[in-house]
PDB file of C-alpha atoms in Angstrom:
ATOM      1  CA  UNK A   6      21.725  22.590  27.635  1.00 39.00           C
ATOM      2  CA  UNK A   7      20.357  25.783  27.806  1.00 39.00           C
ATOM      3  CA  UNK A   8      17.136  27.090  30.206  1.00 38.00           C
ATOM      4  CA  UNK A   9      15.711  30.208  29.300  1.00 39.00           C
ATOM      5  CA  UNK A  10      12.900  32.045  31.201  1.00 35.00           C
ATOM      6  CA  UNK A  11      10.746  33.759  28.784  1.00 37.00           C
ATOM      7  CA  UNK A  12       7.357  35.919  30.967  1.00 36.00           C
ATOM      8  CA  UNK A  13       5.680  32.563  32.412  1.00 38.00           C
ATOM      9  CA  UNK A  14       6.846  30.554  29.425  1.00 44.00           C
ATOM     10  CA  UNK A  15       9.777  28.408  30.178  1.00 40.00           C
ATOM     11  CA  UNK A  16      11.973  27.627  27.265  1.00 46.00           C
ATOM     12  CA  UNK A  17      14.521  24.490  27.215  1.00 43.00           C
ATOM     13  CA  UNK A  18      16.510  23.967  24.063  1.00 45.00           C
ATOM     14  CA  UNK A  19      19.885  22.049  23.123  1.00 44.00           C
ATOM     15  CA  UNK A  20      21.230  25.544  21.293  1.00 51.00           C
ATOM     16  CA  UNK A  21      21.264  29.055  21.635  1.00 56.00           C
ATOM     17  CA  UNK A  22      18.341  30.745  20.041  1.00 59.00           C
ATOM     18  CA  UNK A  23      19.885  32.835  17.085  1.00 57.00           C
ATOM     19  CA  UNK A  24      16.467  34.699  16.420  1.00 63.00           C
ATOM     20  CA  UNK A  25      13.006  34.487  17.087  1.00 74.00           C
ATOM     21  CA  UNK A  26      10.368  36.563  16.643  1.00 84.00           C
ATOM     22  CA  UNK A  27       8.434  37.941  19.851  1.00 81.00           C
ATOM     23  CA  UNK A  28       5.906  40.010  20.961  1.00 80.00           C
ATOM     24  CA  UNK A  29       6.494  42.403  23.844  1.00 77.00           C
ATOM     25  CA  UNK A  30       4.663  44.582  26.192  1.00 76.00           C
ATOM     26  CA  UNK A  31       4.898  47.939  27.039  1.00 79.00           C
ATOM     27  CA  UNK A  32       7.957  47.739  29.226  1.00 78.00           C
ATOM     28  CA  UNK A  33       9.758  45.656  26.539  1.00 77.00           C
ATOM     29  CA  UNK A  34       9.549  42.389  28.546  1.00 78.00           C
ATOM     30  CA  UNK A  35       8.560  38.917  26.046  1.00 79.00           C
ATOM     31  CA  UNK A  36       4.899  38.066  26.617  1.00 77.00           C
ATOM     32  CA  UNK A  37       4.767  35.826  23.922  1.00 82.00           C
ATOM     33  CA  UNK A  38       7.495  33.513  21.324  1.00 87.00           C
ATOM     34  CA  UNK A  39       6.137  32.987  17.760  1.00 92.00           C
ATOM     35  CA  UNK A  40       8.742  31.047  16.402  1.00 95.00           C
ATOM     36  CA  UNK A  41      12.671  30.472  18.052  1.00 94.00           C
ATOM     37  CA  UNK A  42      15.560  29.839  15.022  1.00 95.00           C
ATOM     38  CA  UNK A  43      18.753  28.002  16.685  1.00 94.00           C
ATOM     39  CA  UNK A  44      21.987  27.789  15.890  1.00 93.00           C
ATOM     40  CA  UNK A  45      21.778  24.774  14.695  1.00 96.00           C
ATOM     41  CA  UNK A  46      19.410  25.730  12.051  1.00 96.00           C
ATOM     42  CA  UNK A  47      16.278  23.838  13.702  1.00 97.00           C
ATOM     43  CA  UNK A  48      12.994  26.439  13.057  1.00 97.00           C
ATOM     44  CA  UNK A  49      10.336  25.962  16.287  1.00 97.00           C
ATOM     45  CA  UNK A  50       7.216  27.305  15.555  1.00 97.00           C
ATOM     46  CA  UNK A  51       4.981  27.992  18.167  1.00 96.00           C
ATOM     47  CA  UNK A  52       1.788  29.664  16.818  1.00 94.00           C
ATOM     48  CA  UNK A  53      -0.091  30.984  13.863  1.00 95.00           C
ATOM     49  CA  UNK A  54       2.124  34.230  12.413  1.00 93.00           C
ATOM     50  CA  UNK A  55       3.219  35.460   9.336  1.00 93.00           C
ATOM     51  CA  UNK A  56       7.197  34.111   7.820  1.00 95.00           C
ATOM     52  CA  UNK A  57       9.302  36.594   9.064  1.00 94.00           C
ATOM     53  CA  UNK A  58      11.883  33.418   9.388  1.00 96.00           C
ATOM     54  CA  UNK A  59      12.443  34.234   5.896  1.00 96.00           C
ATOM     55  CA  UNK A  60      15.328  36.563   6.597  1.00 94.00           C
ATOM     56  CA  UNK A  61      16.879  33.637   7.444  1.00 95.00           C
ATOM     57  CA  UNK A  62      15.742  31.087   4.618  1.00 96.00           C
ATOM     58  CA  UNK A  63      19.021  29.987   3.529  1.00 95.00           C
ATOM     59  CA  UNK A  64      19.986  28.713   7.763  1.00 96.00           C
ATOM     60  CA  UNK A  65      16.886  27.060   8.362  1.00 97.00           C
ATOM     61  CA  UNK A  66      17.599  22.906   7.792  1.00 98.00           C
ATOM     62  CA  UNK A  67      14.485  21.826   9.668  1.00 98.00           C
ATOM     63  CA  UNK A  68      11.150  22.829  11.231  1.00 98.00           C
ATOM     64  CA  UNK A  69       8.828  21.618  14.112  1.00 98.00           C
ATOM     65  CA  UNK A  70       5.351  22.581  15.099  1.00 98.00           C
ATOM     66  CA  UNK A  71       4.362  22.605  18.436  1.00 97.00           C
ATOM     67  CA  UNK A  72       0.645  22.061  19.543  1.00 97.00           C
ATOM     68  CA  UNK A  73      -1.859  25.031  18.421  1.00 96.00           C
ATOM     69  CA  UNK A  74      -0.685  25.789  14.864  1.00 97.00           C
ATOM     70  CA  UNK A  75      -3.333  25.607  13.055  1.00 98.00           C
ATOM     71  CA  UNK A  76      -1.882  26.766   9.449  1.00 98.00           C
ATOM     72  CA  UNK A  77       1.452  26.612   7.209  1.00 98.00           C
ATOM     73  CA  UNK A  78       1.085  30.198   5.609  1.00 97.00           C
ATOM     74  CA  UNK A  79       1.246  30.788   2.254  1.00 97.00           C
ATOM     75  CA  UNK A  80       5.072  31.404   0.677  1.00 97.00           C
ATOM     76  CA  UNK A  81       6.491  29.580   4.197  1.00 98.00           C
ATOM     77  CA  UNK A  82       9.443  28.475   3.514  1.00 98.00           C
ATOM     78  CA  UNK A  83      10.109  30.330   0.043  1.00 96.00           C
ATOM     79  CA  UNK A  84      13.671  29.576  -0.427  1.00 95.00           C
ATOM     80  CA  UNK A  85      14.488  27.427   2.135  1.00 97.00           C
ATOM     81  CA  UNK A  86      16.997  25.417   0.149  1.00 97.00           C
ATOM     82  CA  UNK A  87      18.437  23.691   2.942  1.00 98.00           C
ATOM     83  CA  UNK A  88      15.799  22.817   4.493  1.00 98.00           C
ATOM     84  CA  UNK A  89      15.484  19.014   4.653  1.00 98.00           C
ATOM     85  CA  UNK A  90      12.462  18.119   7.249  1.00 97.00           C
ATOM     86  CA  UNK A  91       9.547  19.460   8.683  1.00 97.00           C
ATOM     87  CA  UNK A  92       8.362  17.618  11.914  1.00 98.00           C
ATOM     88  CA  UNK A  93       3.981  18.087  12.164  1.00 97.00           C
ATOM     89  CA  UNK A  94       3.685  15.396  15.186  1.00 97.00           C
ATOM     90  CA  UNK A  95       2.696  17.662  17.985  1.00 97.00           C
ATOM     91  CA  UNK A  96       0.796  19.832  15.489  1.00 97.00           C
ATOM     92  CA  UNK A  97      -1.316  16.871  14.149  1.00 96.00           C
ATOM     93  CA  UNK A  98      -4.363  17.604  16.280  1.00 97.00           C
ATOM     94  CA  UNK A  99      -4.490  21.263  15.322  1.00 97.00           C
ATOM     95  CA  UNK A 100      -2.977  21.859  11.667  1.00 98.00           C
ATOM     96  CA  UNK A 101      -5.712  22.314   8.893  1.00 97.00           C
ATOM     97  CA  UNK A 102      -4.379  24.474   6.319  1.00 97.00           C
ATOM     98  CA  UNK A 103      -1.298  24.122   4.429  1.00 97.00           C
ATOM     99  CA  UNK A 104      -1.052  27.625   2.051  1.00 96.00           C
ATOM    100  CA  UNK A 105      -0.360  27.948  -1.433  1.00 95.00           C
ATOM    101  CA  UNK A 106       3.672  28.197  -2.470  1.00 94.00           C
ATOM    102  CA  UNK A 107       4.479  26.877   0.829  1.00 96.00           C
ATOM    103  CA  UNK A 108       7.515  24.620   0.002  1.00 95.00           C
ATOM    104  CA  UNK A 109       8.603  26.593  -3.278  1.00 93.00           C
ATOM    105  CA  UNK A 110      12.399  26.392  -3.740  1.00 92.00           C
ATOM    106  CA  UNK A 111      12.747  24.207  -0.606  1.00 96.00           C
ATOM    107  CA  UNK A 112      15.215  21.461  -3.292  1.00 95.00           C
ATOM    108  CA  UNK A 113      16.765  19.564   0.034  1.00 97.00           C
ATOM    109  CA  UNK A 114      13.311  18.467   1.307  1.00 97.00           C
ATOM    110  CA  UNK A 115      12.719  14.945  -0.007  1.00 97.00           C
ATOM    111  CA  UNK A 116       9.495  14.217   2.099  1.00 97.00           C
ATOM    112  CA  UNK A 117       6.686  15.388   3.651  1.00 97.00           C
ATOM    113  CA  UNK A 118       4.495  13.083   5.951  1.00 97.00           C
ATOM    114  CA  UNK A 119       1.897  14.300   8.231  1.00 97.00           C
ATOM    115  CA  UNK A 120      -0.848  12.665  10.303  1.00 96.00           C
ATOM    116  CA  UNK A 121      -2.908  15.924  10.486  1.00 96.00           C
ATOM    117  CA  UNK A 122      -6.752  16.181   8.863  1.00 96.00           C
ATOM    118  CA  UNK A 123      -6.235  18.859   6.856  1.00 97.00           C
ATOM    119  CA  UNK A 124      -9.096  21.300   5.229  1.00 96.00           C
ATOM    120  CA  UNK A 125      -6.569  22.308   2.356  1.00 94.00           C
ATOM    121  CA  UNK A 126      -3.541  22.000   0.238  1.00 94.00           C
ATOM    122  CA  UNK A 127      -2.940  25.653  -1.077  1.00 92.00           C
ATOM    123  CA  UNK A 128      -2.135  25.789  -5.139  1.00 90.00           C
ATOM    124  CA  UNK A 129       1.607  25.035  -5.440  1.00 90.00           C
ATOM    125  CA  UNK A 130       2.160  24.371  -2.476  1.00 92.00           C
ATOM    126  CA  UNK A 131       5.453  22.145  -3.623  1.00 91.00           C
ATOM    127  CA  UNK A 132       6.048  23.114  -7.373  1.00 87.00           C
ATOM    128  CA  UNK A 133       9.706  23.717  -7.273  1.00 83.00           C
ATOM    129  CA  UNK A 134      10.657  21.516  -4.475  1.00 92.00           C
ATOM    130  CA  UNK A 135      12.171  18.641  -4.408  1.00 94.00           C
ATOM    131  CA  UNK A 136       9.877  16.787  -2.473  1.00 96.00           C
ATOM    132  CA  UNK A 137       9.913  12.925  -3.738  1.00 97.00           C
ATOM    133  CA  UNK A 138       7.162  11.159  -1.111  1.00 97.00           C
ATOM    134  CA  UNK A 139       4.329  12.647   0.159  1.00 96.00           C
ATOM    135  CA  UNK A 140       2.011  10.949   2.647  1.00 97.00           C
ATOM    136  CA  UNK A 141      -0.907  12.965   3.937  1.00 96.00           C
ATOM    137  CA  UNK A 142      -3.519  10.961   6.294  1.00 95.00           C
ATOM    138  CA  UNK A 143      -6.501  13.441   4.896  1.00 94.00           C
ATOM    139  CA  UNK A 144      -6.954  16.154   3.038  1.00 93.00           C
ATOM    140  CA  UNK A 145     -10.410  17.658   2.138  1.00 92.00           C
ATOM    141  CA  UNK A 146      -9.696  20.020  -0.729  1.00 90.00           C
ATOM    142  CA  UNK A 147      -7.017  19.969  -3.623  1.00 88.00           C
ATOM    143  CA  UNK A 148      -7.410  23.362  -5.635  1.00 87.00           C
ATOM    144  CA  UNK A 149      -6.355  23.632  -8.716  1.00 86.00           C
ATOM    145  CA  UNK A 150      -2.722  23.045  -9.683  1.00 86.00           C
ATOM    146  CA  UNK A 151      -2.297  22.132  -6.418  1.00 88.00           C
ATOM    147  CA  UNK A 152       0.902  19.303  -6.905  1.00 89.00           C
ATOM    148  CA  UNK A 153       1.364  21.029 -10.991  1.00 87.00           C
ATOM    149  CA  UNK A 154       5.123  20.585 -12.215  1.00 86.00           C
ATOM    150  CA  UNK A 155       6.294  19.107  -8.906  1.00 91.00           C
ATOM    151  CA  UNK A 156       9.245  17.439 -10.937  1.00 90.00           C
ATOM    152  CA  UNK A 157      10.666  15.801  -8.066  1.00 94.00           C
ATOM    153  CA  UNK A 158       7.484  14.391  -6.570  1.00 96.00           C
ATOM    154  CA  UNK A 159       7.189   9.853  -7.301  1.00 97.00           C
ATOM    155  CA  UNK A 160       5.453   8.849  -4.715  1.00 98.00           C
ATOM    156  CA  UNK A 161       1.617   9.810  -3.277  1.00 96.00           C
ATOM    157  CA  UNK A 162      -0.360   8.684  -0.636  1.00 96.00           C
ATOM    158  CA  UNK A 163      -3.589  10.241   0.765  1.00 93.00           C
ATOM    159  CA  UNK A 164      -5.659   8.311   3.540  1.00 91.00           C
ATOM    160  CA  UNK A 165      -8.781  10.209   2.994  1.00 90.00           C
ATOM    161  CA  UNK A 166     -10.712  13.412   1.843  1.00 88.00           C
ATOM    162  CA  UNK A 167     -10.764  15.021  -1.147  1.00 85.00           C
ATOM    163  CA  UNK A 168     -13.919  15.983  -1.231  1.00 84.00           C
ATOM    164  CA  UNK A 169     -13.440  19.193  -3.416  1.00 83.00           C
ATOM    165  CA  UNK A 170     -10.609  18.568  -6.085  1.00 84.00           C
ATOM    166  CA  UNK A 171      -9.460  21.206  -8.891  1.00 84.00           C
ATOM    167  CA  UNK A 172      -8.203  21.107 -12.620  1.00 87.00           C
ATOM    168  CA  UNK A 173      -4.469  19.709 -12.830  1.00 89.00           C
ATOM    169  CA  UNK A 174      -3.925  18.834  -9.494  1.00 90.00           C
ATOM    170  CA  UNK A 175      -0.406  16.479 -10.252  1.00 91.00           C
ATOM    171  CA  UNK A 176      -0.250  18.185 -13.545  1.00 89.00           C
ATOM    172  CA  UNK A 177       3.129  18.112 -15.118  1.00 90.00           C
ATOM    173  CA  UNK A 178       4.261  15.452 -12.316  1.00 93.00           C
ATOM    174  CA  UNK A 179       6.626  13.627 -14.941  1.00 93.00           C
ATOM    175  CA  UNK A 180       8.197  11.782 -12.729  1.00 96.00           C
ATOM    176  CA  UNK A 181       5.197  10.502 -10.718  1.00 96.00           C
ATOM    177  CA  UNK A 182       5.021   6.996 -10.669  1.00 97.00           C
ATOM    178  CA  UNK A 183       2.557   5.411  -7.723  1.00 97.00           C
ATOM    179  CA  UNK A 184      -0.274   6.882  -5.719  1.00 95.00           C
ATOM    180  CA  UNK A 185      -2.558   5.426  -3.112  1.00 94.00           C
ATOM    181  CA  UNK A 186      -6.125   6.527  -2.527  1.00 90.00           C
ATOM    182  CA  UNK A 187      -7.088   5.207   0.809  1.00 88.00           C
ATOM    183  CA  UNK A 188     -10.808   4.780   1.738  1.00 85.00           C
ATOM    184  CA  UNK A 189     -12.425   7.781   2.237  1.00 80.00           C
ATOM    185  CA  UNK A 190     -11.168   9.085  -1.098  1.00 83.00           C
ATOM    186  CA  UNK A 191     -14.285  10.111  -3.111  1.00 83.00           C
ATOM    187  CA  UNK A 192     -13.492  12.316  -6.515  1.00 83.00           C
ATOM    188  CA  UNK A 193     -10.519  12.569  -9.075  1.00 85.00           C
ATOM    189  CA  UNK A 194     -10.672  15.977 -10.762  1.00 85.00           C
ATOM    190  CA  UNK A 195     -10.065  16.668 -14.368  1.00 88.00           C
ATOM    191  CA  UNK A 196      -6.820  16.084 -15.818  1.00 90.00           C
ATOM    192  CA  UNK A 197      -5.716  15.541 -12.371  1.00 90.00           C
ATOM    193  CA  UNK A 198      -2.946  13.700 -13.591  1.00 91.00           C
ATOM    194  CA  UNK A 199      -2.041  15.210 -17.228  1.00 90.00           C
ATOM    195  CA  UNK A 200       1.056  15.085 -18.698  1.00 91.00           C
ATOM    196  CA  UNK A 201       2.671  12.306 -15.698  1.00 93.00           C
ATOM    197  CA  UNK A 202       3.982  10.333 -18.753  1.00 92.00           C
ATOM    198  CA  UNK A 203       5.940   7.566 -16.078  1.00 95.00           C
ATOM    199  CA  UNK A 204       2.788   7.195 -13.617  1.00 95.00           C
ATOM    200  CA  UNK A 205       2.159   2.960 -13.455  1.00 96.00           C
ATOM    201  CA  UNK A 206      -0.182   2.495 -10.541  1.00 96.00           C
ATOM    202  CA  UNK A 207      -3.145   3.890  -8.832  1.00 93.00           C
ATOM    203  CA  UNK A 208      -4.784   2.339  -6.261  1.00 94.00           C
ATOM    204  CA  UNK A 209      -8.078   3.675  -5.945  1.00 88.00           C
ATOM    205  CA  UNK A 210     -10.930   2.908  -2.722  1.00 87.00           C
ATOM    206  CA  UNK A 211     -13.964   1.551  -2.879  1.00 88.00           C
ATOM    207  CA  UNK A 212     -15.330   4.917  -1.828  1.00 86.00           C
ATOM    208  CA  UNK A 213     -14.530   6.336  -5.381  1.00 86.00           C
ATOM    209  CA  UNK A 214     -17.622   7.830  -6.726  1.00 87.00           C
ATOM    210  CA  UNK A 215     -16.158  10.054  -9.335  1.00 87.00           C
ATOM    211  CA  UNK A 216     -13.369  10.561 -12.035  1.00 87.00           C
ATOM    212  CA  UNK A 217     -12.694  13.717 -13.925  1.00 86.00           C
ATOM    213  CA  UNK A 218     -12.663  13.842 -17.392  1.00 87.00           C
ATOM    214  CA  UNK A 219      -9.348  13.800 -18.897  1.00 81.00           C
ATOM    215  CA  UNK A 220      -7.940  12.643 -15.433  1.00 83.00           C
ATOM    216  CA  UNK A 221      -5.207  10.371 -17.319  1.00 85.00           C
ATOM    217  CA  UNK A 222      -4.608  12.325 -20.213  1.00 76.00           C
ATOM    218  CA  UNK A 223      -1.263  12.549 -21.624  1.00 72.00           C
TER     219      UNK A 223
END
């Protein structure tokens, strides 16, 4: 095991940092770790910052987000096509935003699971993934096309929210075959599930109040 001092931030991981991206002081000392890459390929991300992990797309195989980050950024993990899991648990109190094109190209990631309330999903946030599950315990807002042409994607389940939906949110989902509404849920949006020619079930809340027109539409 390796200790590492960083300023007054002490660092203990079970590989040697790789990369990471920093923020120094005048005299070139660390005063701050945005994100640490390790050898074995595990991405820690510490706070809010832009993807400048993306040099090294193709060696990140999974990520964890410590307490305080508040927001996946759009275009995250473009290209991460080995990454495989994405661990939100100490992030759950704090992480709200999920940005559009997030997950794009990320074809070893069969799940994503989080406990988090979030505010919102950004618009493709998985198209071109190959995410199969997705269990979200709330979401507020779906834009539009948020889930569109997420080939992969079967299985959907979201606790609560979606109190502002968009056109075509699982649009193109052709291999989408259950999804669970859990109380809370309140609108469909139109043709929020067009062209998802192998959907059989959807269980919807009692909370329902609204359903898009041409929500089923094939």
């Amino acid at each position: 095991m390796i200790v590492s001092s960083i300023s007054c931030l002490t660092v203990v991981s079970s590989a040697a940092v790789v990369d990471g991206g920093y923020e120094y002081d005048e005299s070139n000392v660390i005063t701050a770790t945005y994100w640490e890459l390790d050898d074995a390929g595990v991405l820690t991300i510490y706070m809010d910052t832009t993807p400048t992990w993306l040099d090294h797309a193709e060696e990140i195989k999974k990520v964890v987000l410590e307490a305080g980050v508040t927001t996946i950024p759009s275009g995250a993990f473009y290209g991460c096509t080995n990454l495989t899991s994405i661990d939100t648990t100490k992030a759950d109190n704090d992480l709200i935003t999920i940005g559009s094109s997030a997950f794009v190209g990320c074809y070893s990631l069969k799940a994503f699971s989080t406990s988090a309330w979030l505010d919102v999903i950004g618009a493709g946030a998985f198209q071109g993934s190959g995410v199969e599950v997705i269990d979200i315990a709330f979401v507020n807002e779906l834009p539009d096309a948020a889930f569109y042409n997420c080939d992969s994607l079967k299985q959907v389940y979201i606790g609560g929210g979606l109190i502002e939906v968009g056109k075509n949110v699982f649009k193109g989902c052709d291999n989408l075959e259950y999804v669970w509404f859990g109380n809370g849920v309140y609108n469909i949006g139109n043709a929020m599930f067009e062209d998802c020619g192998k959907l059989a079930e959807i269980v919807f809340p009692d909370s329902l109040q609204t359903i898009g027109e041409l929500a089923f539409d094939d």
